[in-house]
Short mmCIF file of C-alpha atoms (C1' of nucleotides) in Angstrom, two decimals:
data_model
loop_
_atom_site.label_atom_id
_atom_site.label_comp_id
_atom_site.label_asym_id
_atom_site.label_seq_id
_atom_site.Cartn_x
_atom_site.Cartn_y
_atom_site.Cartn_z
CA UNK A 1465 -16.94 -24.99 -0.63
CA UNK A 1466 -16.35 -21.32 -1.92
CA UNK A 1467 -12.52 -22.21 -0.47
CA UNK A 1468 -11.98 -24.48 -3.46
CA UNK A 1469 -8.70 -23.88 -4.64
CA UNK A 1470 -7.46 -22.02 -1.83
CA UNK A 1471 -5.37 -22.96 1.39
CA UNK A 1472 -6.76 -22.69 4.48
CA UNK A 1473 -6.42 -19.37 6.36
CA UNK A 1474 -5.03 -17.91 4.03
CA UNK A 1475 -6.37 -13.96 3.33
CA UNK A 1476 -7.80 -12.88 0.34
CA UNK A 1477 -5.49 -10.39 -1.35
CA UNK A 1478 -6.55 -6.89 -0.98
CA UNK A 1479 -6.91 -6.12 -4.60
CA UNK A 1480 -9.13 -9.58 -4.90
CA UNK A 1481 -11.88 -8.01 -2.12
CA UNK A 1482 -11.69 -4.59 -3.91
CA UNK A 1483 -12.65 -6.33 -7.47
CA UNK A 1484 -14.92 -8.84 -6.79
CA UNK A 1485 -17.64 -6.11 -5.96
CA UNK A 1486 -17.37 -4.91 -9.79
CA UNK A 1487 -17.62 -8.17 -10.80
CA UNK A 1488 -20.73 -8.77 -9.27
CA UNK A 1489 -22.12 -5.05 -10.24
CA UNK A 1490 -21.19 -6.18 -14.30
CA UNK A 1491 -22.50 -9.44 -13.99
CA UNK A 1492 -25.66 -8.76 -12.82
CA UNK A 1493 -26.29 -5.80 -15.63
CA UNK A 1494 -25.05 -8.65 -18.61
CA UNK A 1495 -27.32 -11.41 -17.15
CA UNK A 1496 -30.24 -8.47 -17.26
CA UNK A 1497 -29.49 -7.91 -20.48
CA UNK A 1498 -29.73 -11.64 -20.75
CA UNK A 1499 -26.13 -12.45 -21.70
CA UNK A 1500 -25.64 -15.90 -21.37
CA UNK A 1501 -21.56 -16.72 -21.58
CA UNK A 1502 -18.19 -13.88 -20.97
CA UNK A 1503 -14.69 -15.21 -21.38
CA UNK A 1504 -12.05 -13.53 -19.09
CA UNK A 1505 -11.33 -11.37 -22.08
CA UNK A 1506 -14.49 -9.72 -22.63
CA UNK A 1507 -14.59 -9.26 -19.21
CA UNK A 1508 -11.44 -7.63 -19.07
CA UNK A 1509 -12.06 -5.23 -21.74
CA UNK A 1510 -15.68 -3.81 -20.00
CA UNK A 1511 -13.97 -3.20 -16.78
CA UNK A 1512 -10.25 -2.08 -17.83
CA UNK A 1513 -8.88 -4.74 -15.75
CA UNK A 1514 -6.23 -7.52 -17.51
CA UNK A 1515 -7.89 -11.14 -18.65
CA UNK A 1516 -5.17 -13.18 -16.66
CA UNK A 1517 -6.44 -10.53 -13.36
CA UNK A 1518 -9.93 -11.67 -13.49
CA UNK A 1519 -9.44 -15.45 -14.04
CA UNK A 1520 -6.33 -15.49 -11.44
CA UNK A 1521 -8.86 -13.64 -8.90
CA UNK A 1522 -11.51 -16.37 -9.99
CA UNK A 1523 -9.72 -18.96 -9.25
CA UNK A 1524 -9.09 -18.15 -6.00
CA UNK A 1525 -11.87 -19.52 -4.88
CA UNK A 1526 -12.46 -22.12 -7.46
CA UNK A 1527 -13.01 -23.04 -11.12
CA UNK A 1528 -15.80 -21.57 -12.32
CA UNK A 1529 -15.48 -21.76 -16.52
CA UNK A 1530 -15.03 -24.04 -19.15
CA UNK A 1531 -12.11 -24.06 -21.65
CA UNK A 1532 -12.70 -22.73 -24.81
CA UNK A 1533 -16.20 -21.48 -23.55
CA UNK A 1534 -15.66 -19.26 -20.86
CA UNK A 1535 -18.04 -18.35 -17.72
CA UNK A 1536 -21.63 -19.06 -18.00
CA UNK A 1537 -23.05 -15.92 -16.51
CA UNK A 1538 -25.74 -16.87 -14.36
CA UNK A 1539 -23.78 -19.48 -12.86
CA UNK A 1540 -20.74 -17.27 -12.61
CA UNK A 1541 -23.04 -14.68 -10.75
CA UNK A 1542 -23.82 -16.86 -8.21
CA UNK A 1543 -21.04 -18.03 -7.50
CA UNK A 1544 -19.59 -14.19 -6.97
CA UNK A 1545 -23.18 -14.05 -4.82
CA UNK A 1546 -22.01 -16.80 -2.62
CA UNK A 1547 -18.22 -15.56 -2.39
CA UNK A 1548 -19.32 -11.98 -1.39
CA UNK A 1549 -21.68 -13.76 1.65
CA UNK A 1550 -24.53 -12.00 -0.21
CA UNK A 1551 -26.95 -15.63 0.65
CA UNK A 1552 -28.03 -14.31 3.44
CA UNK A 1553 -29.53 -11.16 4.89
CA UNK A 1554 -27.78 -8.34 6.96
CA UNK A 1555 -29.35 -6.20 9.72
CA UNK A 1556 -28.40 -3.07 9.84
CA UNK A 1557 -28.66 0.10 11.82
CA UNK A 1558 -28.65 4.02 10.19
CA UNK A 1559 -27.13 6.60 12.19
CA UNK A 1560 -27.57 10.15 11.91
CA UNK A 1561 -30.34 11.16 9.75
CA UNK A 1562 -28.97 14.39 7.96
CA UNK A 1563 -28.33 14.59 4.38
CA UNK A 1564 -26.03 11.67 3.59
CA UNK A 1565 -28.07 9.43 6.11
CA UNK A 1566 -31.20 10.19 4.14
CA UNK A 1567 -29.71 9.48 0.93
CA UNK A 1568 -28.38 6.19 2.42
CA UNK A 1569 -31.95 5.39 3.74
CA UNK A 1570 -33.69 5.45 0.63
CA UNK A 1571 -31.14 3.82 -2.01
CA UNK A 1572 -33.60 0.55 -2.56
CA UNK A 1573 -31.11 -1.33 -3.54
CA UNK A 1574 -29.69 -2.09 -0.39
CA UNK A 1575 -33.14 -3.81 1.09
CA UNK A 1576 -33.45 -5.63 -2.86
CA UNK A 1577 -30.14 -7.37 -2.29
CA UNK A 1578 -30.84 -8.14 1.40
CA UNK A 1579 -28.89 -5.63 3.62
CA UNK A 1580 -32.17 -4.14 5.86
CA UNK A 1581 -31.64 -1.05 8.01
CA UNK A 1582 -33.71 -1.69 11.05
CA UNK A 1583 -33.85 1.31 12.47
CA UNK A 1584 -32.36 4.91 12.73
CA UNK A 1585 -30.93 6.75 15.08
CA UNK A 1586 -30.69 10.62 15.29
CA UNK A 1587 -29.48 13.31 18.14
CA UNK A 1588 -31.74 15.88 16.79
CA UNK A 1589 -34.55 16.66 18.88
CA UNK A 1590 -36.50 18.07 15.82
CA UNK A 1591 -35.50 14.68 13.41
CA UNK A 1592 -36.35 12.34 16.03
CA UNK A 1593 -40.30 10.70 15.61
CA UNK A 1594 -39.71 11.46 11.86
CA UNK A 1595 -40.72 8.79 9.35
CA UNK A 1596 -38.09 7.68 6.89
CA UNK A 1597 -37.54 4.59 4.28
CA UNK A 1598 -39.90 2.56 6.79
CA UNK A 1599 -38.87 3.85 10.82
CA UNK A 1600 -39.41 5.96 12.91
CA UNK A 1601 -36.11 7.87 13.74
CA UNK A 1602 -35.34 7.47 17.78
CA UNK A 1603 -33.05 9.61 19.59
CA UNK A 1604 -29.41 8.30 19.87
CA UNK A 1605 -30.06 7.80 23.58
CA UNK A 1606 -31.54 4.54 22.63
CA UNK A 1607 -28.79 3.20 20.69
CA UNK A 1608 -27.68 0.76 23.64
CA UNK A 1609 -31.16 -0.69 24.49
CA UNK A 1610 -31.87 -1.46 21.11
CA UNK A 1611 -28.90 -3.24 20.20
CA UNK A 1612 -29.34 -4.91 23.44
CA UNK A 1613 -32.56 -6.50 21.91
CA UNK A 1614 -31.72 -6.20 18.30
CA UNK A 1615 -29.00 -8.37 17.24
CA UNK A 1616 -27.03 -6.10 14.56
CA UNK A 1617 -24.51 -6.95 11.69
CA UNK A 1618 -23.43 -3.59 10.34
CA UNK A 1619 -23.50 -0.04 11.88
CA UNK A 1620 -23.84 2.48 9.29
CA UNK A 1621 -22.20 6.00 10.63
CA UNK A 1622 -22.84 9.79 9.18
CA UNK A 1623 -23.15 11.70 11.46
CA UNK A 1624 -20.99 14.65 11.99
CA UNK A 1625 -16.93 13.89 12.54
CA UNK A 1626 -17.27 15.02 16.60
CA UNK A 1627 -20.04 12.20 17.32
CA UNK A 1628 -18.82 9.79 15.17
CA UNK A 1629 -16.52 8.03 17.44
CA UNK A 1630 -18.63 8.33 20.26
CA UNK A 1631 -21.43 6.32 18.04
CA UNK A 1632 -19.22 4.10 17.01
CA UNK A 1633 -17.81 2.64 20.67
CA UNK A 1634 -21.64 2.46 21.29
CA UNK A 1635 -22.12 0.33 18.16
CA UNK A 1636 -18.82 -2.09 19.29
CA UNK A 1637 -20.27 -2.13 22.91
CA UNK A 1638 -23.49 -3.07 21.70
CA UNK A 1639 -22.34 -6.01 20.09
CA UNK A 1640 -21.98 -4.71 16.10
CA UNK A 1641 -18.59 -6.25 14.56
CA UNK A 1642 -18.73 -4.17 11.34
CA UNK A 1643 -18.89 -0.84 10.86
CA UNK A 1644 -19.67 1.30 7.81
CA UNK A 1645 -18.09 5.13 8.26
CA UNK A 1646 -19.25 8.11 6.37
CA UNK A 1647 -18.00 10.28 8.21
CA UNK A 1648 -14.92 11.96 7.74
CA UNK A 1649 -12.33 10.75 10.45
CA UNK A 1650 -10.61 7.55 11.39
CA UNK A 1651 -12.44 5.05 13.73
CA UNK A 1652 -10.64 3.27 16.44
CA UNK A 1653 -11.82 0.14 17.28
CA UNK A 1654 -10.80 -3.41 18.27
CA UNK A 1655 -9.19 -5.95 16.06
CA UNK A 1656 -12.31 -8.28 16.29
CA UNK A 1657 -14.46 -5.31 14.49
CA UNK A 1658 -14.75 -4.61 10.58
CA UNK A 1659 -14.38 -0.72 9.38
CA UNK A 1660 -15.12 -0.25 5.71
CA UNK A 1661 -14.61 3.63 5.18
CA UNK A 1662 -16.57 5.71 2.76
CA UNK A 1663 -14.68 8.96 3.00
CA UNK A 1664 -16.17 11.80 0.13
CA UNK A 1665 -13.50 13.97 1.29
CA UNK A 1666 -10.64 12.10 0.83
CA UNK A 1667 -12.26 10.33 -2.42
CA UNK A 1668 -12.71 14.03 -4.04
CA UNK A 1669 -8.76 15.20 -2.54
CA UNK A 1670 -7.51 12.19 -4.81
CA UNK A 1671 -9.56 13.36 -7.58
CA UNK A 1672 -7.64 17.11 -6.84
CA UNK A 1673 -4.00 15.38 -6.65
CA UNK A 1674 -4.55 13.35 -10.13
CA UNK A 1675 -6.08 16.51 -12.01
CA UNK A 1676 -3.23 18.59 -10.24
CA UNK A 1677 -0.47 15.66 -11.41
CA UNK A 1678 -1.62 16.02 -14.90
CA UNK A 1679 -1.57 19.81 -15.24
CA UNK A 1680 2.18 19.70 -13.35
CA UNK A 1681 2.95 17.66 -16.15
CA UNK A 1682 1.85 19.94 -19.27
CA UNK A 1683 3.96 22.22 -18.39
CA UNK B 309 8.71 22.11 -5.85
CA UNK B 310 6.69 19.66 -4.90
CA UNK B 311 8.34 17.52 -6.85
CA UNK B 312 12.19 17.91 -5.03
CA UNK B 313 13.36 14.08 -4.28
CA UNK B 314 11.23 12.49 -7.40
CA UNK B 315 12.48 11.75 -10.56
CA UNK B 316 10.64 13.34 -13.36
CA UNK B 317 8.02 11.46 -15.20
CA UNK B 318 7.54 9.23 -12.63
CA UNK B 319 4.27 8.25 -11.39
CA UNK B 320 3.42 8.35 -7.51
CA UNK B 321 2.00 4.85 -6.43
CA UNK B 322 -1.27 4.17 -5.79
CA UNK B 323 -0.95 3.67 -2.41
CA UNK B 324 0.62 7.11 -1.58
CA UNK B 325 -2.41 8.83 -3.84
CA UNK B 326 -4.75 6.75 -1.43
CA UNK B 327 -2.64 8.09 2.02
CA UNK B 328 -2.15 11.42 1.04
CA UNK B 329 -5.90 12.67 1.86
CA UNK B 330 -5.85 11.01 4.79
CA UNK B 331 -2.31 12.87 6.27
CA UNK B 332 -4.27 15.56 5.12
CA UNK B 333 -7.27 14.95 7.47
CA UNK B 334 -5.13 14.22 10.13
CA UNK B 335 -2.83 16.74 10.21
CA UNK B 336 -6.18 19.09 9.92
CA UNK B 337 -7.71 17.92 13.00
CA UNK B 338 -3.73 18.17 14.90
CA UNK B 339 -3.57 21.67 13.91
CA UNK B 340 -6.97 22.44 15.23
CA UNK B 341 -6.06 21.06 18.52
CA UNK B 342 -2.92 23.41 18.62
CA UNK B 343 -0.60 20.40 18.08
CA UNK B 344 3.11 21.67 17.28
CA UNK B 345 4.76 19.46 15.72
CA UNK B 346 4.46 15.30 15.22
CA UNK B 347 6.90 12.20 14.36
CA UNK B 348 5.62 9.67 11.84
CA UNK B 349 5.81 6.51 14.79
CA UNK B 350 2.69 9.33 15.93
CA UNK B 351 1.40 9.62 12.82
CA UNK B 352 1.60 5.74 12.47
CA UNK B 353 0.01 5.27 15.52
CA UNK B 354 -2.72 7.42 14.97
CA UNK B 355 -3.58 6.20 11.62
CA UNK B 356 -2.70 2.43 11.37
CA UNK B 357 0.62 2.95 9.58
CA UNK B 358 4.02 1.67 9.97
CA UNK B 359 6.04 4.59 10.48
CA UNK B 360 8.45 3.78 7.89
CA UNK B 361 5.36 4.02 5.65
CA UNK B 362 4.40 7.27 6.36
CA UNK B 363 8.39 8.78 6.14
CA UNK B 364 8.32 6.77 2.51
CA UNK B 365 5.33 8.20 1.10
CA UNK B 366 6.30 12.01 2.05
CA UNK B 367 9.66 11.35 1.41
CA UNK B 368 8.71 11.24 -2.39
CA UNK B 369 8.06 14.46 -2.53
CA UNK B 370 10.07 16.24 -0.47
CA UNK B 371 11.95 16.73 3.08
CA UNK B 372 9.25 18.19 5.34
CA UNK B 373 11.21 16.88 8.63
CA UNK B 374 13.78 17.00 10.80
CA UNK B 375 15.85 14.67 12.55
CA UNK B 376 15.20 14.47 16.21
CA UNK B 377 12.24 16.03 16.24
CA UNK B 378 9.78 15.37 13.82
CA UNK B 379 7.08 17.04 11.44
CA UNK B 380 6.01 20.76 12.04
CA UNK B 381 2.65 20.16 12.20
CA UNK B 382 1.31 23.19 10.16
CA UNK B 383 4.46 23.42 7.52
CA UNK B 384 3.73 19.73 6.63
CA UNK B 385 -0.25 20.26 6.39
CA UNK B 386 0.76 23.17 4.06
CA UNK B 387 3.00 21.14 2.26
CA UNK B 388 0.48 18.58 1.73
CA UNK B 389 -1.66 20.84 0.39
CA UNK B 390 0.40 22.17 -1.83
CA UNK B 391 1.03 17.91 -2.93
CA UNK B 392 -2.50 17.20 -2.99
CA UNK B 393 -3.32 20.37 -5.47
CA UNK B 394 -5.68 22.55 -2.79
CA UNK B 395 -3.61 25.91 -3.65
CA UNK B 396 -6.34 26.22 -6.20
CA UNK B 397 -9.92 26.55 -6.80
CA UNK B 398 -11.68 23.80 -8.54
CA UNK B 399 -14.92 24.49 -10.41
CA UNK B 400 -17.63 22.05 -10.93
CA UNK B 401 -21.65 21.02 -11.46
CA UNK B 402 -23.22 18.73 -9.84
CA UNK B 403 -25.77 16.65 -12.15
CA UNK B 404 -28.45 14.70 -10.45
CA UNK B 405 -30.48 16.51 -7.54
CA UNK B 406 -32.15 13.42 -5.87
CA UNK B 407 -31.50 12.59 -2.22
CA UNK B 408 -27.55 11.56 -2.97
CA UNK B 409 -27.00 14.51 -5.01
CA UNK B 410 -29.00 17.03 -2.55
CA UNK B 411 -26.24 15.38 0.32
CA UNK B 412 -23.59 15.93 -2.12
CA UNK B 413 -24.53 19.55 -2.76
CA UNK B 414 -24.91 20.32 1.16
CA UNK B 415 -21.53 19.80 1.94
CA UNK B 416 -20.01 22.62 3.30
CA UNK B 417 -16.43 21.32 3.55
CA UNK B 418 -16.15 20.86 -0.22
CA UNK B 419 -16.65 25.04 -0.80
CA UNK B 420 -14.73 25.70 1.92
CA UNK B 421 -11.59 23.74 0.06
CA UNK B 422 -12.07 25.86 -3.08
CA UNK B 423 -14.23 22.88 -4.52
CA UNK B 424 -17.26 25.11 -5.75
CA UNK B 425 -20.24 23.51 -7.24
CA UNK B 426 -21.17 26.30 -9.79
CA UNK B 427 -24.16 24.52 -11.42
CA UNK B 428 -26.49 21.81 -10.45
CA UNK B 429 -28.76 19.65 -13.12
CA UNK B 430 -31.27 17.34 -13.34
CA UNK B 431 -33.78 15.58 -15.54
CA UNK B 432 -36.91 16.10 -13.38
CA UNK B 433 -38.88 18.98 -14.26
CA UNK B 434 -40.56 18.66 -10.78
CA UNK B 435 -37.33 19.57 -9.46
CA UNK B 436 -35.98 21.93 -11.98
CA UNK B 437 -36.57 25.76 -10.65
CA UNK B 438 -35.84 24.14 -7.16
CA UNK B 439 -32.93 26.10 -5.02
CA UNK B 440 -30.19 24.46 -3.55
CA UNK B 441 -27.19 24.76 -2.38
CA UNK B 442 -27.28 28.34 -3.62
CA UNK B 443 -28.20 27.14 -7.10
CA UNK B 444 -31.02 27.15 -9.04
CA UNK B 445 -31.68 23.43 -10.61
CA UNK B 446 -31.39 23.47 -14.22
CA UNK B 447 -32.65 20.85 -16.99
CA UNK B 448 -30.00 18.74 -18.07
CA UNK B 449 -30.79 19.91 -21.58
CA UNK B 450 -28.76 22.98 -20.80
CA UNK B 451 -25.80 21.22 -19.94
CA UNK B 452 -23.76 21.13 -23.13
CA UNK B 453 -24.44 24.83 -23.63
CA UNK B 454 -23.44 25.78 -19.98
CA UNK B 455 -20.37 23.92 -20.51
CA UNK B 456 -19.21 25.92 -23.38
CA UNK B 457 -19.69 29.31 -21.63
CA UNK B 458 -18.27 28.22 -18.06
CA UNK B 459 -15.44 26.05 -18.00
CA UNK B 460 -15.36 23.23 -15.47
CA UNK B 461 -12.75 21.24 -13.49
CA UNK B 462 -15.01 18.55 -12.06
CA UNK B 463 -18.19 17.34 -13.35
CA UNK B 464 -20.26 15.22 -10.29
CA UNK B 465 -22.46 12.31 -11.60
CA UNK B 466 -25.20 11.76 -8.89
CA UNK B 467 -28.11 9.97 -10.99
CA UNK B 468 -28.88 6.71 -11.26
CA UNK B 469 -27.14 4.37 -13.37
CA UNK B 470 -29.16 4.36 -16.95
CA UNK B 471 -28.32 8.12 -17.18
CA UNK B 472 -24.85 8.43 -16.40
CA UNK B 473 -22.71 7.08 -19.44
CA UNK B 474 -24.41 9.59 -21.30
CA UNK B 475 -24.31 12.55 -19.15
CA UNK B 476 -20.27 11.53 -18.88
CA UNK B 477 -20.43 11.94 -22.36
CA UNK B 478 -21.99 15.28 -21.84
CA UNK B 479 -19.36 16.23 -19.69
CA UNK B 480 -16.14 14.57 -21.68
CA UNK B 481 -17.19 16.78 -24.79
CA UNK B 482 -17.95 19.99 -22.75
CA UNK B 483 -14.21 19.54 -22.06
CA UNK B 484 -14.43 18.61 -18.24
CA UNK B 485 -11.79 16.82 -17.38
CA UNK B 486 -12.42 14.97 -14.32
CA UNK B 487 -15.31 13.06 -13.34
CA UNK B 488 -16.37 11.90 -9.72
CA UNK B 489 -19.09 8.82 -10.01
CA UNK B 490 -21.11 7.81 -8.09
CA UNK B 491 -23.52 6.17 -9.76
CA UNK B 492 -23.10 2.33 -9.55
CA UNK B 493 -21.47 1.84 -13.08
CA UNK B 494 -18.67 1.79 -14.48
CA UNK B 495 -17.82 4.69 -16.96
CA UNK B 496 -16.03 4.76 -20.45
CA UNK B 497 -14.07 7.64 -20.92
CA UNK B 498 -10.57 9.14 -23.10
CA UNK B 499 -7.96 7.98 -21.28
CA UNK B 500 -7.25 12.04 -20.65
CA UNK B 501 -10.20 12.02 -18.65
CA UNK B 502 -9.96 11.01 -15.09
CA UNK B 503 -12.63 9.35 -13.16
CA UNK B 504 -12.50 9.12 -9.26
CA UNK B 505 -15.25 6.44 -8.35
CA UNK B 506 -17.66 6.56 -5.11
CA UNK B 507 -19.38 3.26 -5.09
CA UNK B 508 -21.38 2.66 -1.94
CA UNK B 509 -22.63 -0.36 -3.79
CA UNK B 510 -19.53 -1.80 -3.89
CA UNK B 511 -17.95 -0.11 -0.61
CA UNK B 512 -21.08 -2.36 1.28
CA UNK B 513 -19.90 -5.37 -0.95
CA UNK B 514 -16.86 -5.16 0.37
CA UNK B 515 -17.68 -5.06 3.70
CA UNK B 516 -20.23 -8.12 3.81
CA UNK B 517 -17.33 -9.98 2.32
CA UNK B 518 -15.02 -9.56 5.18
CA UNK B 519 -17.93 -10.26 7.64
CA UNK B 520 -18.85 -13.61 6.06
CA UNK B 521 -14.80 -13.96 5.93
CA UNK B 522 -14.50 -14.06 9.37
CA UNK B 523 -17.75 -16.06 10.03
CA UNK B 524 -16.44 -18.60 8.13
CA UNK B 525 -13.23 -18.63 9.73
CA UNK B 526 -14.80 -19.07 13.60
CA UNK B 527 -16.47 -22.80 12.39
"C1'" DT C 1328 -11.10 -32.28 -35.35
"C1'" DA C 1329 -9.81 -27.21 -35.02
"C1'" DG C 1330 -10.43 -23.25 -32.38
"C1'" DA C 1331 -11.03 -21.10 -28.15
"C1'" DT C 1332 -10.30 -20.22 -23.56
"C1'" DT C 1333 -9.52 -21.80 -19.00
"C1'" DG C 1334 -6.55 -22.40 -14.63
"C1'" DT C 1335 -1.92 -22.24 -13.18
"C1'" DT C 1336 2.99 -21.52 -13.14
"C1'" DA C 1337 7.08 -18.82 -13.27
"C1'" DA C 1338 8.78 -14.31 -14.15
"C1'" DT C 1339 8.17 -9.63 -13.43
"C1'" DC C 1340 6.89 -5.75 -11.33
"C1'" DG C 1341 5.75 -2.75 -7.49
"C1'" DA C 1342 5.02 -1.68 -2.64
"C1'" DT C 1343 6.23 -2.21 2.22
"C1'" DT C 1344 9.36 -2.75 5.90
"C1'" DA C 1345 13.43 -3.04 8.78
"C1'" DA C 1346 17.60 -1.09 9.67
"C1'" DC C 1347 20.80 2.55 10.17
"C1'" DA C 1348 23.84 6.43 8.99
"C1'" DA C 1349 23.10 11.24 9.19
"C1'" DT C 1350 22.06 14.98 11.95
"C1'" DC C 1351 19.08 18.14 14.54
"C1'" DT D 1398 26.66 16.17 24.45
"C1'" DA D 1399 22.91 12.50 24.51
"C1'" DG D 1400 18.62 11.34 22.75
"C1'" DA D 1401 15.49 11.33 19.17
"C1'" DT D 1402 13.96 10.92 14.71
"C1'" DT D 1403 14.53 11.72 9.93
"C1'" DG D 1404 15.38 10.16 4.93
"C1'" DT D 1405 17.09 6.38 2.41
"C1'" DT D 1406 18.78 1.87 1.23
"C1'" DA D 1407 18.50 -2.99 0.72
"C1'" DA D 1408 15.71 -6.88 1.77
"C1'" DT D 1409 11.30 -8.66 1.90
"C1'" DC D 1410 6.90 -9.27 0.76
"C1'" DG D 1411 2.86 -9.30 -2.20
"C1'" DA D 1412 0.43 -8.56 -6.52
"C1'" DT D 1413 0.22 -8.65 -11.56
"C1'" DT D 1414 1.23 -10.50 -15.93
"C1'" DA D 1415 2.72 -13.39 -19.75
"C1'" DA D 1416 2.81 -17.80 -21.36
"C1'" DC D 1417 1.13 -22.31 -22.11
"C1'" DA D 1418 -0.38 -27.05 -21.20
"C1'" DA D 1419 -4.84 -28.87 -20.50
"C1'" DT D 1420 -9.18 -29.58 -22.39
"C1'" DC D 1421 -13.89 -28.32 -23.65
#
DNA sequence: TAGATTGTTAATCGATTAACAATC
DNA sequence: TAGATTGTTAATCGATTAACAATC
C-alpha cells in the first residue's frame, strides 16, 4: 500500500532513497514546532531541493496532498515513516568499541526511533566487560554464538580498516543481511546483503576537492 | 594541470566528486601492498565499477595511463592527490567535544593528510580546560575572536542540532569557508560557503529503507 | 467562485556504458 | 609482432525540470 503509484519491481531511483531521509529529518522538526500544512514549495525552499523534485519523489509512492492545500504534515510524516520501514523495530549489533563506536553507542536517537543495539562486540582485552549505553562489551570471539541465538537486522562496523572485513564475513555468516560500515575500506559481500557506507575519510576528501575547485578557479 | 582534457569552467559531476576519494583509498591500500601498476577492469573489479566508468571519470582530468598496460599505481595515486587538493594543508577547529566530536578529534588519519584540527570548542564549562587531541577545549565564546587571529579552512560542527545554525553562523562570518556537518540539520549558508554533510541519521535511514525494500519484495 | 497547489507528462539535461581506433 | 588496455565517441539510460490540466 506504500507501492501506490508505482509499478511493481520497479527500484526506487537512487536520488529518491538519498532524499527521503531529509524529508523525514524536516518533517519531524516542523510538526515539533507544530506546523500543521507545507506545500512542495515551502518545502523546496528549506531544503534547497526544486518543488517539482519533492512532489515527483512523493508521488512515487503515492498521493499524499491536496490541491491547492498542500501536505498535511503529520499525515505526510507518517507516511515518509511507513515508506522508510521505520514501523517497526531493528536489532542491531555495535562492533568495535573505540571512539567512533562509543559515539555511535550513545546517540539516543537511534533507540527513540526504534533501531536497538543489542549488544557490542570488542577485540580489546582491556574494553571487553566494560559497561556502555546499556551492555556489557564481549570479546569479538563471541560474535558467531550470539548471532546464532540473536536474530540480527543490521551490523554496525568501526573497527579498525584490517578487522573490518574479517567482522563483516562473520556478520553475513551469522545471518545479518545489512551492514552499516564506518570504517574506512570497501566491504565485499554477497548480492543478498545491504552495505550502507559511512566513510569520514572520503566525506572530508570531497570537502578538500570542492574547496580546492573553488580556489583553482579564482585564479 | 590538473585540469589537461577539461574544458574550462566546467563543473566535474557529482558522481566523479563522489569516486574520486574512493580511487584514492584504493590506490592507498595497492601501494601499500607494493602493487605496480593496475588496469581500470582491476580497479572495477575491486570497487564495483564498470571499467569504462573508472577510465571516464579520470579521463576528465587528465591521461594518467597507458595503453596495454594500465595505471602506474603510485603516479596515478599522486595524481589523484594532486585532483582531490591533498598537496596542501588544510586548517580547521573542531566545535563540539561530546562523544562524536572526541571520535572526530582522535582521528589520526585526518593530521596525517595535512587536515589539522588547530582548535577545539565547546559550550560545556565541565569540559572546557579538558585536553584533547593535543588541544586545550575552549568556550565557544572565544570563537569569533579566534577566528579573526587564525584563519581557517574547515570549520567541524559536532554538537547537537539546536546549536549548530548558529555556530555556522559563527564560522561563515569568521570567514571559514567550508563547513563539514554533522549535526542532523540542515544548514543555511552563502552560496560561497560549502557544506559537506555527515548524517548518520540519515545514512541509517537509508539503510532501513533498502532492508524493508527487499522484505517487501520476498512476499 | 477565485486562488492555490497537487500529480503527471513531455522535454531537457546529465551520467553511464559499450564499442573501438589508437598505441604501448 | 601480438596482446592488452587506454582514452574517447556515440548510444543508451536515468534523473530532473517546466508546464499545466485537474481539483481542492
Amino acid at each position: 500500500m506504500t507501492l501506490r503509484g508505482r509499478k511493481k519491481g520497479e527500484t526506487v531511483p537512487k536520488g529518491v532513497v538519498f532524499r527521503l531521509p531529509i524529508y523525514f529529518r524536516y518533517l519531524t522538526e516542523l510538526q515539533s514546532q507544530g506546523v500543521e500544512r507545507i506545500s512542495s514549495a515551502q518545502l523546496g525552499e528549506a531544503l534547497d531541493f526544486t518543488a517539482a523534485q519533492i512532489r515527483s519523489d512523493l508521488s512515487y509512492f503515492g498521493s499524499f496532498g491536496q490541491q491547492g492545500y498542500g501536505y498535511n504534515v503529520t499525515t505526510l510524516l507518517g507516511q515518509v515513516r511507513n515508506i522508510l520501514g521505520m514501523s517497526r523495530d531493528y536489532a542491531m549489533v555495535l562492533i568495535g568499541a573505540g571512539n567512533l563506536g562509543k559515539a555511535i553507542g550513545s546517540y539516543d536517537w537511534f533507540r527513540a526511533q526504534g533501531f536497538e543495539i543489542k549488544a557490542i562486540f570488542d577485540i580489546d582485552p582491556h574494553l571487553v566487560g566494560n559497561f556502555h549505553g546499556g551492555c556489557t562489551i564481549r570479546p569479538t570471539s563471541e560474535l558467531g554464538t550470539y548471532l546464532e541465538e540473536n536474530p540480527t537486522d543490521i551490523g554496525i562496523i568501526a573497527t579498525p580498516k584490517d578487522a573490518s572485513q574479517e567482522m563483516c564475513d562473520l556478520l553475513v555468516q551469522g545471518g545479518v543481511r545489512s551492514i552499516w560500515n564506518f570504517s574506512p575500506t570497501h566491504l565485499n559481500v554477497p548480492a543478498s546483503v545491504i552495505v550502507e557506507d559511512m566513510h569520514l575519510t572520503d566525506s572530508l576528501l570531497r570537502l578538500a576537492f570542492r574547496l580546492h575547485e573553488r580556489s583553482l578557479k579564482k585564479q
